[in-house]
Structures are given as C-alpha cells and as structure tokens.
PDB file of C-alpha atoms in Angstrom:
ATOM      1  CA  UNK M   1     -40.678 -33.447  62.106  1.00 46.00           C
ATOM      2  CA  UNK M   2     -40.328 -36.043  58.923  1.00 49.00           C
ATOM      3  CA  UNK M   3     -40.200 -34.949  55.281  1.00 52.00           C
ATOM      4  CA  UNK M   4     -44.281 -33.999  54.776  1.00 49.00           C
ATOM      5  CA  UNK M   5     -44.033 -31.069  57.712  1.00 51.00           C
ATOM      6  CA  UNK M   6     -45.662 -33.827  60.449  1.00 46.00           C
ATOM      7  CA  UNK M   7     -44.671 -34.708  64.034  1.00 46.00           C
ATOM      8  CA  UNK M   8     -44.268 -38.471  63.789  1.00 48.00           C
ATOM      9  CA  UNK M   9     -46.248 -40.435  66.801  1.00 46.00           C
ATOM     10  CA  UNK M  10     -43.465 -42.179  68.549  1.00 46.00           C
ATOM     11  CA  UNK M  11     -43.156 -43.241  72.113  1.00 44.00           C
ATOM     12  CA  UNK M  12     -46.367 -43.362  74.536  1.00 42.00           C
ATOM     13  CA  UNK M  13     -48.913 -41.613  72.172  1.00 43.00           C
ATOM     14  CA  UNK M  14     -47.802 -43.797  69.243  1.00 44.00           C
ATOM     15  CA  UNK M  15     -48.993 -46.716  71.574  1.00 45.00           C
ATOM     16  CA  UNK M  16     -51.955 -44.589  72.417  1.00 46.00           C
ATOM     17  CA  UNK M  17     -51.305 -44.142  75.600  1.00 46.00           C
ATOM     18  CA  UNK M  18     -53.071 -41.076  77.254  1.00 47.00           C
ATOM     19  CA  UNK M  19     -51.510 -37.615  77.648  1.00 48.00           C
ATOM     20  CA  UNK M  20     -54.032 -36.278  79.641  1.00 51.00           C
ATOM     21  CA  UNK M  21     -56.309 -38.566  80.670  1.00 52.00           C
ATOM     22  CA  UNK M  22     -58.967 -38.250  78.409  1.00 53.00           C
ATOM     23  CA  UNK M  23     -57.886 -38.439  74.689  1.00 55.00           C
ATOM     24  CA  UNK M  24     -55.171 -41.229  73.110  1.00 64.00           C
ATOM     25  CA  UNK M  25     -52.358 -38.875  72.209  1.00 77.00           C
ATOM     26  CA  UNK M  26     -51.902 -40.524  69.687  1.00 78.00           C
ATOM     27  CA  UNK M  27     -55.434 -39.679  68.249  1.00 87.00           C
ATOM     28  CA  UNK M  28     -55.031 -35.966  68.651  1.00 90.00           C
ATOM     29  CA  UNK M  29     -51.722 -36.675  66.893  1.00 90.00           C
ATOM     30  CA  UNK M  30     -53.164 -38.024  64.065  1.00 91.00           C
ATOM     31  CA  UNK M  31     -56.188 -35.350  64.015  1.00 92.00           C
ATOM     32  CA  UNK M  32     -53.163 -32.888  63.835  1.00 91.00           C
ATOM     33  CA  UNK M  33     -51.112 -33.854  61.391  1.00 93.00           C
ATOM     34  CA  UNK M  34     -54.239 -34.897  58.784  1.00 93.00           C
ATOM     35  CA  UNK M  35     -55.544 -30.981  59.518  1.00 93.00           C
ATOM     36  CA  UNK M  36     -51.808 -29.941  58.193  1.00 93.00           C
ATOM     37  CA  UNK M  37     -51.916 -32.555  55.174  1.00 94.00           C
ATOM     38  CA  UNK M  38     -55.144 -31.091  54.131  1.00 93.00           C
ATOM     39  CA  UNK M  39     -54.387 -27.279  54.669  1.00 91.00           C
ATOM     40  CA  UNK M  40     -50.947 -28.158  52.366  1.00 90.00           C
ATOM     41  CA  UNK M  41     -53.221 -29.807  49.678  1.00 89.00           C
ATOM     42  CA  UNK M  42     -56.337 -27.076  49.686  1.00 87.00           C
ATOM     43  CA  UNK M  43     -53.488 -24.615  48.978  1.00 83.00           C
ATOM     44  CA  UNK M  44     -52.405 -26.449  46.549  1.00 82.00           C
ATOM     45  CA  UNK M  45     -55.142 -27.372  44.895  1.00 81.00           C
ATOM     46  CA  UNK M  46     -57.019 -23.851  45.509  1.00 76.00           C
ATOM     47  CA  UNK M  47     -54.583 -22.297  42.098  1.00 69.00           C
ATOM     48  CA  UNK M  48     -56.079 -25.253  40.343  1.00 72.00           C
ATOM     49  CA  UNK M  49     -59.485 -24.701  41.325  1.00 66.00           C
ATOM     50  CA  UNK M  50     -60.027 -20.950  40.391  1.00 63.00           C
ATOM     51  CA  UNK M  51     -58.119 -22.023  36.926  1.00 65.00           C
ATOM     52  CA  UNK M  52     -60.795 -24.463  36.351  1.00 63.00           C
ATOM     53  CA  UNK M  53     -63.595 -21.258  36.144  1.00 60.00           C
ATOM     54  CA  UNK M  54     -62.858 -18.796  32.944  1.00 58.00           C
ATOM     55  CA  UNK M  55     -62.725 -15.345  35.120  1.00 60.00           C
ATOM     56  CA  UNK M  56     -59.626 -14.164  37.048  1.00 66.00           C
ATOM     57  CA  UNK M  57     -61.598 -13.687  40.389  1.00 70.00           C
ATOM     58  CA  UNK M  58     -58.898 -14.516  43.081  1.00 75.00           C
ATOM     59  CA  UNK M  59     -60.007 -16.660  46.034  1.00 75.00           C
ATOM     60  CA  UNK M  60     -60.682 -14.015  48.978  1.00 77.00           C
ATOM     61  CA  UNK M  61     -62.640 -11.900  46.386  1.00 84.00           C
ATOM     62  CA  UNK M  62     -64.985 -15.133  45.250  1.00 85.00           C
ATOM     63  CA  UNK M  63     -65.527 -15.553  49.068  1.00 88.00           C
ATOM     64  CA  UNK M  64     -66.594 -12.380  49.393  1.00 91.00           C
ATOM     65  CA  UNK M  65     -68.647 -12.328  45.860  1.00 93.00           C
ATOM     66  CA  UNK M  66     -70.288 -15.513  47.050  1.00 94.00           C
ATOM     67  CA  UNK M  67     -71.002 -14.522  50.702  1.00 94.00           C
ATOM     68  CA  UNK M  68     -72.810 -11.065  49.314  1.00 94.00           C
ATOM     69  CA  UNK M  69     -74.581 -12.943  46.550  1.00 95.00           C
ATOM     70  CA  UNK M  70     -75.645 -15.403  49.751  1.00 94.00           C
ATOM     71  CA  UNK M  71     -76.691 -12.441  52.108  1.00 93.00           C
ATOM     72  CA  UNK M  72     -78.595  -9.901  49.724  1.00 93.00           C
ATOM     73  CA  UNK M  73     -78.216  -6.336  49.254  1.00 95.00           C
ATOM     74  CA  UNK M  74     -75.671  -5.435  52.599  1.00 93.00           C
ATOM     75  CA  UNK M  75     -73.511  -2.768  53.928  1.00 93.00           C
ATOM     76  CA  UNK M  76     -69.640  -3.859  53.326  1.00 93.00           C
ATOM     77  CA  UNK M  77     -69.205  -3.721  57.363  1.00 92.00           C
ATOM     78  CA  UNK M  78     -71.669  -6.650  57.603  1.00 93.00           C
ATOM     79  CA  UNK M  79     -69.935  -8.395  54.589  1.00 93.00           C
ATOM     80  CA  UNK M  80     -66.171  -7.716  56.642  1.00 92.00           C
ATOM     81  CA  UNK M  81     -68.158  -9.477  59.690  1.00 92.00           C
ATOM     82  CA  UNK M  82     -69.130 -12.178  57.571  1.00 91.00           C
ATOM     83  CA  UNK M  83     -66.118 -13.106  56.411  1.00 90.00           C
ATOM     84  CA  UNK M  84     -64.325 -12.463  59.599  1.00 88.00           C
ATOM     85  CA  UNK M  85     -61.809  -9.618  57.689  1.00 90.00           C
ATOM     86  CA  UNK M  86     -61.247  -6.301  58.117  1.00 92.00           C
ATOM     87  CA  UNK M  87     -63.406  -3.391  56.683  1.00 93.00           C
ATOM     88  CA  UNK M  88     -60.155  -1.580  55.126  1.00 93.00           C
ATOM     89  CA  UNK M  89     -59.633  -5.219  53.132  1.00 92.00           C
ATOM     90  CA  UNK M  90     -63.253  -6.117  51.839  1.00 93.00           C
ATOM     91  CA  UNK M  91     -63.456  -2.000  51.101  1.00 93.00           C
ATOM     92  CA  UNK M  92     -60.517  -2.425  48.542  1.00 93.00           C
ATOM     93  CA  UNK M  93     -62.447  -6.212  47.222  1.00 92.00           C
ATOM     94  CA  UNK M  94     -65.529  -4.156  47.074  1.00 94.00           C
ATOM     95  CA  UNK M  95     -64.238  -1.466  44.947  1.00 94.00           C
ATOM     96  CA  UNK M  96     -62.454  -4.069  42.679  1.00 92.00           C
ATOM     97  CA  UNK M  97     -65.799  -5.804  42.137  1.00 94.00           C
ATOM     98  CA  UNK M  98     -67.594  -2.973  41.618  1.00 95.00           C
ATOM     99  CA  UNK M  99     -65.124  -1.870  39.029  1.00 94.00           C
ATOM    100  CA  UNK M 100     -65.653  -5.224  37.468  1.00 93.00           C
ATOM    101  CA  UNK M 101     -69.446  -5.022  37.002  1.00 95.00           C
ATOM    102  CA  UNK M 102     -69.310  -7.463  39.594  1.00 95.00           C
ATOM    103  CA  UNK M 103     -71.222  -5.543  42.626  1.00 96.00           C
ATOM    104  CA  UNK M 104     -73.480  -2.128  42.377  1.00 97.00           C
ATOM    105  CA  UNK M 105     -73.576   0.230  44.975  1.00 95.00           C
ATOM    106  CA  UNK M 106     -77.533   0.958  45.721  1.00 93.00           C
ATOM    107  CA  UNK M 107     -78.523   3.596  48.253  1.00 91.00           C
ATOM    108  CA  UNK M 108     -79.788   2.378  51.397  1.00 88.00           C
ATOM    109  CA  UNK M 109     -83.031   2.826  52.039  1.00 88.00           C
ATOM    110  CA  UNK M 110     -83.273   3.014  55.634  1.00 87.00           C
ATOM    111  CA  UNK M 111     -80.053   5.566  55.536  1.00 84.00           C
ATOM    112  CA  UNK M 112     -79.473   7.456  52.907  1.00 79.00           C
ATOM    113  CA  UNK M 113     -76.115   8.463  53.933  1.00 83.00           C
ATOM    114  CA  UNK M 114     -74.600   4.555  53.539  1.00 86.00           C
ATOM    115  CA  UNK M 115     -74.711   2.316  50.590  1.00 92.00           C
ATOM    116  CA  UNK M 116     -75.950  -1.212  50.111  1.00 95.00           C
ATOM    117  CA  UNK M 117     -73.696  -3.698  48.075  1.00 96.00           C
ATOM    118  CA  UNK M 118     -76.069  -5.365  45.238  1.00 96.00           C
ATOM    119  CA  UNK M 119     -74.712  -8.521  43.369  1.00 97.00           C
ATOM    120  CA  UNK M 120     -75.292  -7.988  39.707  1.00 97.00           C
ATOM    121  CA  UNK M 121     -76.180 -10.516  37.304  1.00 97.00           C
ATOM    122  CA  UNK M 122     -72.797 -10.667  36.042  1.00 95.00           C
ATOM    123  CA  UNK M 123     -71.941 -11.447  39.174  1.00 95.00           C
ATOM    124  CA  UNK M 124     -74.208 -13.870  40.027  1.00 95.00           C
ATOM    125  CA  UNK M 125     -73.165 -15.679  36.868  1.00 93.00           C
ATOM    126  CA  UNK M 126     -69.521 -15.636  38.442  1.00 91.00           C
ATOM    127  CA  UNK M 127     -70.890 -17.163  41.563  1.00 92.00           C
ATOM    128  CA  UNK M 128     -72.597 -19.859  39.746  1.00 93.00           C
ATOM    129  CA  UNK M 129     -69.563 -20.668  37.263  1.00 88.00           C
ATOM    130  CA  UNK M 130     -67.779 -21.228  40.639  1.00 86.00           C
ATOM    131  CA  UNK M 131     -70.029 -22.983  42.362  1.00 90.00           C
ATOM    132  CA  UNK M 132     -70.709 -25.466  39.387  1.00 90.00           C
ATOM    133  CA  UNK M 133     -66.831 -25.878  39.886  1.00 83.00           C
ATOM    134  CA  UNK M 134     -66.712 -26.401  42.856  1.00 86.00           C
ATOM    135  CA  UNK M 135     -69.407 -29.436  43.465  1.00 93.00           C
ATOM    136  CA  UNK M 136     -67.989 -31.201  40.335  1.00 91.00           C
ATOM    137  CA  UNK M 137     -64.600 -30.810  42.090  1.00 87.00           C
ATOM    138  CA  UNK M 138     -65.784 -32.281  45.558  1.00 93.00           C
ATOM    139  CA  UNK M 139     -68.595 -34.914  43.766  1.00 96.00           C
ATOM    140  CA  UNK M 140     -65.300 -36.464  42.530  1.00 95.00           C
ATOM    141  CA  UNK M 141     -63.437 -36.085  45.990  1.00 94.00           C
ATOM    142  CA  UNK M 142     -65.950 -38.245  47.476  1.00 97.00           C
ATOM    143  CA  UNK M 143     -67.316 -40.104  44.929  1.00 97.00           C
ATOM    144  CA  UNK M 144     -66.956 -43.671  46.207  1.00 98.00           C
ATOM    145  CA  UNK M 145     -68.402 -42.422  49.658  1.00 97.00           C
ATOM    146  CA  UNK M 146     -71.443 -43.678  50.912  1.00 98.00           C
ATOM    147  CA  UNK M 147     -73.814 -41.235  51.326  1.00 97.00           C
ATOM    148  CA  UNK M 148     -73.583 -42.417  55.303  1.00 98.00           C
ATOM    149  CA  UNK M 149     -69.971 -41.589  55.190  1.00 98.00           C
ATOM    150  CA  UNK M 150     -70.645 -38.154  53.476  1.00 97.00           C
ATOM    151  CA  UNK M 151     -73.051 -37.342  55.862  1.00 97.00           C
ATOM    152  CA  UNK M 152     -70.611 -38.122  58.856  1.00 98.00           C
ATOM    153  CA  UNK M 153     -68.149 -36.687  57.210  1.00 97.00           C
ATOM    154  CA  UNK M 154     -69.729 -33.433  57.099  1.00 97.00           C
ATOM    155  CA  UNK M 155     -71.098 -33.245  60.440  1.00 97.00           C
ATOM    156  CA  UNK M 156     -67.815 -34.135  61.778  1.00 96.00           C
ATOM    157  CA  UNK M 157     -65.873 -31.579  60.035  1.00 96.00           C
ATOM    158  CA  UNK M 158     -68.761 -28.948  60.797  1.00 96.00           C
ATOM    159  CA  UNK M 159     -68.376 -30.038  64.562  1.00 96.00           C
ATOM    160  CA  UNK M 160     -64.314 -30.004  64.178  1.00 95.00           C
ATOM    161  CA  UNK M 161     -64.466 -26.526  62.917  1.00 93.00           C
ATOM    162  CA  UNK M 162     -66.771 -24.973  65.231  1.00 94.00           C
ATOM    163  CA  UNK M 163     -64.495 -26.251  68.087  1.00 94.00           C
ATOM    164  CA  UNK M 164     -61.278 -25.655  66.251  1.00 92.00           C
ATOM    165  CA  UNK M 165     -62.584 -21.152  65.537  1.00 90.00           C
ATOM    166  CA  UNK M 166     -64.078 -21.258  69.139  1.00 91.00           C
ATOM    167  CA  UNK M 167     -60.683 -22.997  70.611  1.00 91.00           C
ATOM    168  CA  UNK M 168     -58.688 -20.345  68.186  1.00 88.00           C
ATOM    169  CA  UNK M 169     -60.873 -17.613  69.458  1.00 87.00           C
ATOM    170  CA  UNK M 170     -59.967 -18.668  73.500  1.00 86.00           C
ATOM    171  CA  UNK M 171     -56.348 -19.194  72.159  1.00 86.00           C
ATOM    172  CA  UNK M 172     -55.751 -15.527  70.715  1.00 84.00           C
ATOM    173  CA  UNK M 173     -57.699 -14.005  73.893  1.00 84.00           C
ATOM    174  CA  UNK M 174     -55.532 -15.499  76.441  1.00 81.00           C
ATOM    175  CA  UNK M 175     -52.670 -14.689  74.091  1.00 78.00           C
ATOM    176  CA  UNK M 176     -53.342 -11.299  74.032  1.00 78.00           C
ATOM    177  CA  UNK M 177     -53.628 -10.711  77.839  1.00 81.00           C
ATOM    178  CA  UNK M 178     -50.484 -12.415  78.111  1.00 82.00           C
ATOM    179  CA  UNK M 179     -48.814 -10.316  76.334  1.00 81.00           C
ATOM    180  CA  UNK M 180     -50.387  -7.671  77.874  1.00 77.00           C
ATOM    181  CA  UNK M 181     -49.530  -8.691  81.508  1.00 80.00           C
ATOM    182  CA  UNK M 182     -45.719  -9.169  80.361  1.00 79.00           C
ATOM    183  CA  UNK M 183     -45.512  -5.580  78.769  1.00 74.00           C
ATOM    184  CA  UNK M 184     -46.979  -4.012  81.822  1.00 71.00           C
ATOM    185  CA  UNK M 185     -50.114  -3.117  80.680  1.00 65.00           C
ATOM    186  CA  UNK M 186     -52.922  -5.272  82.386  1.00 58.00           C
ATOM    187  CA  UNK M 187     -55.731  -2.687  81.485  1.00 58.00           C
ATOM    188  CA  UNK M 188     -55.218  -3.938  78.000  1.00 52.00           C
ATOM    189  CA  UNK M 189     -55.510  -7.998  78.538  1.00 48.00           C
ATOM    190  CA  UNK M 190     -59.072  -7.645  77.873  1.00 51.00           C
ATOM    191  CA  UNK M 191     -59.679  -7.559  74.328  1.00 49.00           C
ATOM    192  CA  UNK M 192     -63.745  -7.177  74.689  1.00 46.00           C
TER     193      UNK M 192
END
C-alpha cells in the first residue's frame, strides 16, 4: 500500500494482464483505488460542503430532510427504508427535526393510530439552501466537461453503483451464512 491508502498495480495486472479471464486486473485495480481516492475526498470535502449552507443540519439528517421533502407526507419506517438505516436512527433524526421546525407530525389519514412526517416550509427552505449548494458545488466540479462526458459520466457511475449495492448486498449475505455455518448454527445462514 503507498502513501495515499492505494494498492499500487505492479507485476501482471500492471501490464494488464488478466486475473480472471475476463477483466485487465489492472483495470479493476485502477476502478479500485479511484473509488478509495474519491470516498477520502467526499469526506473531506462533505465538512466543507454543509459549511457552505448557513444552518447546522449535519449530513445524515439533510439526507433524510431531503429524501422526506422528495417523498411527501410518509411514515418514518418508509423514510428508514429509504435511506437504507435503521428505524431507531431516523426516529432520533426525526425528533431532532421536528424539534427544529424542520418536520410536523400530521395524523395519518388512513390510520389514525400512526403519524405522517410533513416537511415544513422551513424545511423546505433548508432543502433548497442545500440543494442550491450543492449544484453550484458540482457545476464547478465538472465545469469543463462536455455535456457528452457528463452524461457518460453519470450513467456510468449510476450503473457502477447499482452493481457495486447489489454486489455489497450478495457480499454481506454470503458473509453472514458463513459465519453462521462456522458458529454452528446453519438455521441462521439465511438472512431472508
């Protein structure tokens, strides 16, 4: 591993020679280790980027903000799946935002017994304020792009991280019946 965190290509796959018969190593090497680079920078640059709005919303609470503002009045279990976090976590962003005059409670009309979570226009203005940063942030990112290249761009990385949560998904299932197998307890290797 050199100085940036990286696996240097050396050998067969810096040649590109195949590892396993269908993709240059040395490809998937360099796929790799410009996934890392990026991850380092966007959590780098993600202080930066909530600085740049005037409110103190951290980042896991603007994704949630934004993704409730984006689905319309919703139960915080749908907002959890959403998000892909746990209902104990968004309940505890929920409440903060809703102490913050950020999201209302509203009953729910088709069950009276559970609560929909509103954006309010405060809010929404939060969302926006964000948002505004947010495109002025990535119009200078890719500003001498071609619209061409922004469109690959984005199709590519759409189509890298579909494979990359469905690969992750496959990853942590196996995982988990692995270790289920080794601590004697097959009937628990299937997570579904």
């Amino acid at each position: 591993m050199n100085k940036t965190g990286t696996v240097p290509v050396t050998g067969r796959a810096a040649q590109g020679c195949r590892a396993d018969g269908d993709e240059p190593a040395a490809g998937v090497a360099s796929v790799a280790n410009a996934v890392v680079e990026l991850l380092r920078t966007v959590r780098r640059s993600k202080a930066r980027l909530l600085a740049a709005a005037s409110d103190d919303v951290d980042s896991a609470t603007q994704i949630l903000l934004r993704t409730a503002a984006l689905e319309g009045p919703t139960r915080a279990s749908t907002l959890a799946a959403c998000v892909q976090s746990d209902l104990s976590t968004v309940s505890r962003q929920v409440t903060v935002l809703v102490t913050r005059g950020l999201l209302e409670r509203q009953a729910d009309p088709e069950d009276g017994r559970a609560s929909l979570l509103v954006v309010t226009a405060a809010g929404r203005a939060v969302v926006a304020e964000h948002e505004q940063a947010r495109m002025a942030f990535f119009e200078q990112v890719v500003s001498d792009w071609s619209p061409q290249e922004r469109d690959q761009f984005a199709h590519l990385l759409e189509r890298f991280t579909a494979a990359y949560d469905t690969t992750h998904i496959h990853w942590m299932t196996d995982a988990a019946r692995q270790t289920a197998t080794r601590s004697g307890n097959p009937e628990e290797s299937d997570p579904a």
